[in-house]
JSON list of C-alpha atoms in Angstrom, two decimals:
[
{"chain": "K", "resi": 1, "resn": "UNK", "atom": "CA", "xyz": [56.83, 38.60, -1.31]},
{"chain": "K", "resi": 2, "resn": "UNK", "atom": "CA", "xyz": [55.60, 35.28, -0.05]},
{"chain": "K", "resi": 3, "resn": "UNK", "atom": "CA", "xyz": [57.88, 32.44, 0.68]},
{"chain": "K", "resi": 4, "resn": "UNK", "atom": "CA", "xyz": [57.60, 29.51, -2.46]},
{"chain": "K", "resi": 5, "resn": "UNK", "atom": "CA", "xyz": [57.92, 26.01, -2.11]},
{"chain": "K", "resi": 6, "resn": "UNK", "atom": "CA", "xyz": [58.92, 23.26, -4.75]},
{"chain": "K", "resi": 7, "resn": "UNK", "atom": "CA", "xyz": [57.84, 19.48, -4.69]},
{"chain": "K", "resi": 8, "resn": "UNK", "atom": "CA", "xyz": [56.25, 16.66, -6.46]},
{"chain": "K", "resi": 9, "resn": "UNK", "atom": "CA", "xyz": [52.94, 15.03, -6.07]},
{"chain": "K", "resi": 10, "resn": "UNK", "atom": "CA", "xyz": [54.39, 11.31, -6.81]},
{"chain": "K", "resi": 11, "resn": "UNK", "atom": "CA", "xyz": [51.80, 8.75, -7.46]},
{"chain": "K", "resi": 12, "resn": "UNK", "atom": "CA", "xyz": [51.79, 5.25, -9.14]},
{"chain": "K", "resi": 13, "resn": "UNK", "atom": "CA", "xyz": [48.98, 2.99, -10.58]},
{"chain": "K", "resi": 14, "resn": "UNK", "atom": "CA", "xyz": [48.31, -0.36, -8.86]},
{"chain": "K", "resi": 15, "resn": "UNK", "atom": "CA", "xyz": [45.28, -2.10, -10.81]},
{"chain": "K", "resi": 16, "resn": "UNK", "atom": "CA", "xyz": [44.45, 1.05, -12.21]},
{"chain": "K", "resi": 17, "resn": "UNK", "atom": "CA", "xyz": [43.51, 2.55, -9.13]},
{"chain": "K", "resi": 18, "resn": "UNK", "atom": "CA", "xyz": [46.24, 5.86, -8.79]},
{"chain": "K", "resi": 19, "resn": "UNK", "atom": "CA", "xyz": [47.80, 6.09, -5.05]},
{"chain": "K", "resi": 20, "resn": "UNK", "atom": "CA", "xyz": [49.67, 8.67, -3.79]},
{"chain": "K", "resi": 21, "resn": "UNK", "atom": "CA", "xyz": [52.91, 8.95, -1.89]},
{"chain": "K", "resi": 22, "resn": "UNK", "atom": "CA", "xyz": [52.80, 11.58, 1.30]},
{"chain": "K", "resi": 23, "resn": "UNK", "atom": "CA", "xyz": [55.10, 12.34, 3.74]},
{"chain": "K", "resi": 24, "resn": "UNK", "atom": "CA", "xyz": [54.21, 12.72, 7.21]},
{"chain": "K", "resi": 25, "resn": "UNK", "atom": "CA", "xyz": [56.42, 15.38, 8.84]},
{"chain": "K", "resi": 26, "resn": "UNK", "atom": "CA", "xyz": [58.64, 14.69, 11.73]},
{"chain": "K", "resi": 27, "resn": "UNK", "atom": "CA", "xyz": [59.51, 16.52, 15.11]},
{"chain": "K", "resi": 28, "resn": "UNK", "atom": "CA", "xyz": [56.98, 17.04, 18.39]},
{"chain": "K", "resi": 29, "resn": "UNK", "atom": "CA", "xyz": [54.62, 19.01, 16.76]},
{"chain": "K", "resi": 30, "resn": "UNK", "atom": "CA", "xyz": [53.41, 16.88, 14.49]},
{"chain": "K", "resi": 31, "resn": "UNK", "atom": "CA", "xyz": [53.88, 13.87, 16.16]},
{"chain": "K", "resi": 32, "resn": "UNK", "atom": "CA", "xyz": [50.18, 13.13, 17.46]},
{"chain": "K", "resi": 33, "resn": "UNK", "atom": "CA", "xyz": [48.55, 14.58, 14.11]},
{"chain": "K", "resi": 34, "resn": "UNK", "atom": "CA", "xyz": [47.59, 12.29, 11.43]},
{"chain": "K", "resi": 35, "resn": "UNK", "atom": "CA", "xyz": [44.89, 13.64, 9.44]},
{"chain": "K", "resi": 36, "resn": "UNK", "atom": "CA", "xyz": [45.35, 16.99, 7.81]},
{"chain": "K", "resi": 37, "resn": "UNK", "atom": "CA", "xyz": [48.93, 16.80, 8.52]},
{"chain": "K", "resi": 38, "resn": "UNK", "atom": "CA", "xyz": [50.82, 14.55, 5.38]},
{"chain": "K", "resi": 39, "resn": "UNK", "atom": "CA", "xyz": [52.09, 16.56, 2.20]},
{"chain": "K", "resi": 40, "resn": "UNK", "atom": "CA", "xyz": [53.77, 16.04, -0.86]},
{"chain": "K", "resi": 41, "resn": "UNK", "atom": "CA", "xyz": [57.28, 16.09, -0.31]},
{"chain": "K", "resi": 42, "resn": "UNK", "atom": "CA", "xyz": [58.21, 19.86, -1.25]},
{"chain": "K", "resi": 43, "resn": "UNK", "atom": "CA", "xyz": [61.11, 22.83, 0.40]},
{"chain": "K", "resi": 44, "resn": "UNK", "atom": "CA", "xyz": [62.03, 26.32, -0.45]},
{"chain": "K", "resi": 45, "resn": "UNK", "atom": "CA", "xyz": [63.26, 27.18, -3.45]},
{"chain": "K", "resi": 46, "resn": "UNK", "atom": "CA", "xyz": [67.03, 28.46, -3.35]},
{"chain": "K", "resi": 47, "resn": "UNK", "atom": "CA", "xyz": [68.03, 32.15, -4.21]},
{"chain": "K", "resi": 48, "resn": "UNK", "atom": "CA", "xyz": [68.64, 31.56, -8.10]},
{"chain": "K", "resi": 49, "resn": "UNK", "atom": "CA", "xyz": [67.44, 27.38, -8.08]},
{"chain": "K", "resi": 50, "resn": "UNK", "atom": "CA", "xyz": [65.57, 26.50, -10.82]},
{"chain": "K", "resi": 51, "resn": "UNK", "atom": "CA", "xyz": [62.03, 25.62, -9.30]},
{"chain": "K", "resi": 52, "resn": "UNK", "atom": "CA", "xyz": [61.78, 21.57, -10.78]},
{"chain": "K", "resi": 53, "resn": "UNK", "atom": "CA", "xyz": [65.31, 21.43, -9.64]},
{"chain": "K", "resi": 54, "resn": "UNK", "atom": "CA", "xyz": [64.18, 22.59, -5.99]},
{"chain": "K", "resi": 55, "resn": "UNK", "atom": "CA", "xyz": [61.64, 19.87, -6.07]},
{"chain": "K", "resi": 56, "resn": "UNK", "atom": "CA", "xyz": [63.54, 17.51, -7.07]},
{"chain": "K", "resi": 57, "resn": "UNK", "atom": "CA", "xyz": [66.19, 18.12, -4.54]},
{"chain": "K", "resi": 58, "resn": "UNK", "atom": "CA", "xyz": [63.69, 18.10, -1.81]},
{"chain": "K", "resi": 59, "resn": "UNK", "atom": "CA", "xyz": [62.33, 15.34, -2.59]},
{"chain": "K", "resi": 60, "resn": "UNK", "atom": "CA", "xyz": [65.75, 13.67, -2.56]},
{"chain": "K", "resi": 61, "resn": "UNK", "atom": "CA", "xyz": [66.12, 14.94, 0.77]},
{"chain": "K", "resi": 62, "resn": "UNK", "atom": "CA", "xyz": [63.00, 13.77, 2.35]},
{"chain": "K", "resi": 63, "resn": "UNK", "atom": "CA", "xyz": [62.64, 10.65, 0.73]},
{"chain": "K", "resi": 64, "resn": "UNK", "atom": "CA", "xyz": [66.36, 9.71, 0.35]},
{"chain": "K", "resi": 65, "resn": "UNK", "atom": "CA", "xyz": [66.23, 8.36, -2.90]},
{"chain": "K", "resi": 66, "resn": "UNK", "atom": "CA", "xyz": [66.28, 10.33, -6.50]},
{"chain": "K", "resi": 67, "resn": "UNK", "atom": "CA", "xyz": [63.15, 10.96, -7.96]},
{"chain": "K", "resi": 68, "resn": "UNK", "atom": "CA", "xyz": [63.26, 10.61, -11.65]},
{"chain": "K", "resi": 69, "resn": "UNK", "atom": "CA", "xyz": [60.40, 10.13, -14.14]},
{"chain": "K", "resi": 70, "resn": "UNK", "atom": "CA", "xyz": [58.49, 12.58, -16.76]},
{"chain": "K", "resi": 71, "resn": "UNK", "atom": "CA", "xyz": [58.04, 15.90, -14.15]},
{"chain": "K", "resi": 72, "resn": "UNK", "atom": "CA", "xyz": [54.57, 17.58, -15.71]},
{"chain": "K", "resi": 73, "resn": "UNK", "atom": "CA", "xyz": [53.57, 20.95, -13.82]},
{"chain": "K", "resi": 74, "resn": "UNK", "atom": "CA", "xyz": [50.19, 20.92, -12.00]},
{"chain": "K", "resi": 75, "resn": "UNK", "atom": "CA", "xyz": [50.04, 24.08, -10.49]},
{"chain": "K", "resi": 76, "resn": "UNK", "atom": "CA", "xyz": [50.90, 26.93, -7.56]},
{"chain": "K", "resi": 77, "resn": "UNK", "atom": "CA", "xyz": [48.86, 26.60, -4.46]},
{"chain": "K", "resi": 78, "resn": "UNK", "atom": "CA", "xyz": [48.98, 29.61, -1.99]},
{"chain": "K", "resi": 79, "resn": "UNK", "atom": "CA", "xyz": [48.99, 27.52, 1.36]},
{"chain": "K", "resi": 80, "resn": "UNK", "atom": "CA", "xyz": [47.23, 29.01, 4.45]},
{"chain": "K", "resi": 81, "resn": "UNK", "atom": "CA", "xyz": [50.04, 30.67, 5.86]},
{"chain": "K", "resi": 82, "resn": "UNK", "atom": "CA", "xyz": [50.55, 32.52, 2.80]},
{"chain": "K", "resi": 83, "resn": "UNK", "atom": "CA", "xyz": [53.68, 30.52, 1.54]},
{"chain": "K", "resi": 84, "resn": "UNK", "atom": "CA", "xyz": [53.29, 29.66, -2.75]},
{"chain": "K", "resi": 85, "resn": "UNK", "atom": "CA", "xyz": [54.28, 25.54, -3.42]},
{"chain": "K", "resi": 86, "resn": "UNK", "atom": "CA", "xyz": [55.15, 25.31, -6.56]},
{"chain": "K", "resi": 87, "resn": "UNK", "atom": "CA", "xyz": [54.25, 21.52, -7.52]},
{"chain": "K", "resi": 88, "resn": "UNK", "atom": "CA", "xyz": [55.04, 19.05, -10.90]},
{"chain": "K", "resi": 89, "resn": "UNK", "atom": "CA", "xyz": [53.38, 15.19, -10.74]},
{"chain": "K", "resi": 90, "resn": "UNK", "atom": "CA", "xyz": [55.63, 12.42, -11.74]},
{"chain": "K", "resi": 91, "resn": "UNK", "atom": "CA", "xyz": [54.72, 8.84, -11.56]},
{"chain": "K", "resi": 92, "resn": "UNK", "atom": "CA", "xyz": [57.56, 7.06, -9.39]},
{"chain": "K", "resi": 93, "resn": "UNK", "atom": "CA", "xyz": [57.41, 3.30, -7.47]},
{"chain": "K", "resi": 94, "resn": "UNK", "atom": "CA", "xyz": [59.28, 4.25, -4.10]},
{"chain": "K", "resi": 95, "resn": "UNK", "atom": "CA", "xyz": [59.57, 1.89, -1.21]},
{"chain": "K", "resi": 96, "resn": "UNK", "atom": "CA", "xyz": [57.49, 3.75, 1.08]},
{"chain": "K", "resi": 97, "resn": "UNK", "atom": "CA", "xyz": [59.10, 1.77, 4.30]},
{"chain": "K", "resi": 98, "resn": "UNK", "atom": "CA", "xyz": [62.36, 2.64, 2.68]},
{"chain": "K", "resi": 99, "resn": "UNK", "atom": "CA", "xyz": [62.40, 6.20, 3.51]},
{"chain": "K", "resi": 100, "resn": "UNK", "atom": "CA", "xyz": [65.39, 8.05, 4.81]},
{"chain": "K", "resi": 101, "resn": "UNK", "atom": "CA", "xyz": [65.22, 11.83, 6.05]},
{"chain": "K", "resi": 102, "resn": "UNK", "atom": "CA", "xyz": [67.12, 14.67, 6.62]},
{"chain": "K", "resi": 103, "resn": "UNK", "atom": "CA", "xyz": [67.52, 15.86, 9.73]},
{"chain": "K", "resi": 104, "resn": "UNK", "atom": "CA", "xyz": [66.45, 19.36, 12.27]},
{"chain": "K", "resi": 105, "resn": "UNK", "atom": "CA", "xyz": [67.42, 20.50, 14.95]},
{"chain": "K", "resi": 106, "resn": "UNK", "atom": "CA", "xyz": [65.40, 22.86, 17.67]},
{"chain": "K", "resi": 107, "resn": "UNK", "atom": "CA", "xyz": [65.04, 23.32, 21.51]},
{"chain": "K", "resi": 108, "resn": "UNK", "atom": "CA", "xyz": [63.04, 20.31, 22.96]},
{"chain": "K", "resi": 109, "resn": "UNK", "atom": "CA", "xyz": [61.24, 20.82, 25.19]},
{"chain": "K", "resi": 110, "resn": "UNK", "atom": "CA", "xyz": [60.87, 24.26, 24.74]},
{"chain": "K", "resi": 111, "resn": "UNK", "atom": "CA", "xyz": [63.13, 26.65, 26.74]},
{"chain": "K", "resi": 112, "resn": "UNK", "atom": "CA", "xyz": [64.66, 23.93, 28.18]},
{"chain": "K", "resi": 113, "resn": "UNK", "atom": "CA", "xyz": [68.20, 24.75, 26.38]},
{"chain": "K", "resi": 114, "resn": "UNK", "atom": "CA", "xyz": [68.56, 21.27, 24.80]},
{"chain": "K", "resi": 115, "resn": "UNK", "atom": "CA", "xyz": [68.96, 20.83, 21.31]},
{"chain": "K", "resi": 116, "resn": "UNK", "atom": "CA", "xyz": [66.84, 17.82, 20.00]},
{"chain": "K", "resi": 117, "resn": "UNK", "atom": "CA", "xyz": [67.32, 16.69, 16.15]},
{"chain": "K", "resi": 118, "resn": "UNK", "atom": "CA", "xyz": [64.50, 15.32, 14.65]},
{"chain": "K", "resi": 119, "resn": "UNK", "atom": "CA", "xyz": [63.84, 13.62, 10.80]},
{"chain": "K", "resi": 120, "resn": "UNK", "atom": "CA", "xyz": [62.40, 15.92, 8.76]},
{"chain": "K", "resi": 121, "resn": "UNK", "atom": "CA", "xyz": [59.57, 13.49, 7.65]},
{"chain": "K", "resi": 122, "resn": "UNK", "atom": "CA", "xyz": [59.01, 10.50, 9.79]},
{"chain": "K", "resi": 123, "resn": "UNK", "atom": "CA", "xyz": [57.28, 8.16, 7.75]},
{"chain": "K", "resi": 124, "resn": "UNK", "atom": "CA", "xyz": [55.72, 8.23, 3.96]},
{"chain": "K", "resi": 125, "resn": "UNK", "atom": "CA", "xyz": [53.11, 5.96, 2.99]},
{"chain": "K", "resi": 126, "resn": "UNK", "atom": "CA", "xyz": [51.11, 4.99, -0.47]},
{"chain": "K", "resi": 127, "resn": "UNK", "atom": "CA", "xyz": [47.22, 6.51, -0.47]},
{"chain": "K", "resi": 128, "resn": "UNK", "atom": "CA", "xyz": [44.52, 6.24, -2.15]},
{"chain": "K", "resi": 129, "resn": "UNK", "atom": "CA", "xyz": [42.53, 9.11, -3.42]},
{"chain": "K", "resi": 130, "resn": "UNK", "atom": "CA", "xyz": [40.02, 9.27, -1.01]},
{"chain": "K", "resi": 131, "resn": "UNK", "atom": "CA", "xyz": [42.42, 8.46, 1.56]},
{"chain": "K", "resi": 132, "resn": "UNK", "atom": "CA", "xyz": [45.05, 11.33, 0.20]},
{"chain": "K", "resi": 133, "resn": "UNK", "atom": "CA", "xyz": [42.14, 13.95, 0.76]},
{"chain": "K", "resi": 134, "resn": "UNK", "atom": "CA", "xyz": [41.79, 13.02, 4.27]},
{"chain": "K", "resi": 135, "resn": "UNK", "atom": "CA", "xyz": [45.61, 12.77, 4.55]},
{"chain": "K", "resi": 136, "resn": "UNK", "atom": "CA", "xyz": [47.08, 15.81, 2.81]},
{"chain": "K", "resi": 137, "resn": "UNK", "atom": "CA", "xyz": [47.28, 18.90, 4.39]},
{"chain": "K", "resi": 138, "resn": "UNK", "atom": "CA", "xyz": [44.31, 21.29, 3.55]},
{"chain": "K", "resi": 139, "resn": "UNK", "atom": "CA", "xyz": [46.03, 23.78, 1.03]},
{"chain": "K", "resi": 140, "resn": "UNK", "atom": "CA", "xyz": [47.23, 21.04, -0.57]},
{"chain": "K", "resi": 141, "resn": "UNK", "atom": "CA", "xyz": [43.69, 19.77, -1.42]},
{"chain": "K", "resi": 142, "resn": "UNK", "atom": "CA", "xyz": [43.46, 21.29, -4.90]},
{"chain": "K", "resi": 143, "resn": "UNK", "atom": "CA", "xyz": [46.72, 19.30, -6.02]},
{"chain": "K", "resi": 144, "resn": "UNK", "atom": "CA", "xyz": [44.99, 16.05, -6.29]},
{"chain": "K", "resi": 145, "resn": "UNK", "atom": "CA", "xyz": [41.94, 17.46, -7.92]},
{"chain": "K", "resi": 146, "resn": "UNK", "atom": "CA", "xyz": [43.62, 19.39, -10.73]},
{"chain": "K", "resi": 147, "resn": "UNK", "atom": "CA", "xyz": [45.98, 15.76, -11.14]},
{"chain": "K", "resi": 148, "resn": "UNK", "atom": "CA", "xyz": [42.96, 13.90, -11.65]},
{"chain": "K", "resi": 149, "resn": "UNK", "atom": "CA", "xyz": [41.54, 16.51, -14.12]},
{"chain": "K", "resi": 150, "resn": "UNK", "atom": "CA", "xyz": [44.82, 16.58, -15.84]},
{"chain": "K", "resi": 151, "resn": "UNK", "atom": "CA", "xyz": [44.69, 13.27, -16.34]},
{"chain": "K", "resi": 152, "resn": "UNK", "atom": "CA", "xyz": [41.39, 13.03, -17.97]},
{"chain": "K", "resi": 153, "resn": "UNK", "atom": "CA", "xyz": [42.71, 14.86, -20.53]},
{"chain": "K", "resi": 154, "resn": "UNK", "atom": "CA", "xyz": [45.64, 12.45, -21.43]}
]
């Protein structure tokens, strides 16, 4: 059974133009990698965690600040690696500069022994929508079109 993934596609309205808030993962990897490489902040579901509960704990996590708002479901997206997110949209203000991760820790460099820690996400910014299609990673894509066509039908 594939892995799942919570988390919430957070956006806000500013002159009625909808932006979105990414997160830009931390660590070496992605460190160099811009576009393709944000998400919506999201984390495995616990054995037994409800799955809006799971998103809204990892988003608590990577952000550092609750997330709280009306939480409407938008959708499972099988990523490329075969993992299921599991995401709701909620409209939320958060102070993108703000942002306070959790923390990893791995071997850096690699089999050098050392134990590096590392935030989680690194940074989080407000996008656009044109600019969130560039930004988001690609099996994350579909999110922002079934939003939008969600939307339309509010």
């Amino acid at each position: 059974m594939p892995q799942k993934s919570a988390g919430l596609l957070i956006h806000r309205r500013i002159a009625g133009v909808f932006e979105f808030l990414l997160v830009h993962p931390g660590g070496p990897f992605w460190a160099r990698k811009d576009e393709g490489a944000w998400s919506i902040p999201k984390g495995l579901i616990g054995d037994n965690e409800d799955e809006l509960e799971a998103a809204k704990r990892e988003a608590e996590e990577e952000l550092g600040v609750a997330v709280d708002g009306d939480f409407r479901p938008l959708g499972s997206y099988k990523q490329p690696g075969g993992k299921i997110v599991i995401a709701w949209s909620v409209e939320a203000d958060i102070d993108a500069d703000a942002v306070r991760s959790n923390m990893f820790s791995m071997e850096w460099p690699p089999k050098s022994g050392r134990m590096k820690e590392f935030p989680e996400v690194d940074r989080a910014g407000w996008f656009s929508l044109p600019e969130a299609g560039l930004k988001i990673l690609k099996g994350q894509r579909a999110m922002l079109d079934d939003f939008l066509e969600r939307r339309g039908a509010d």
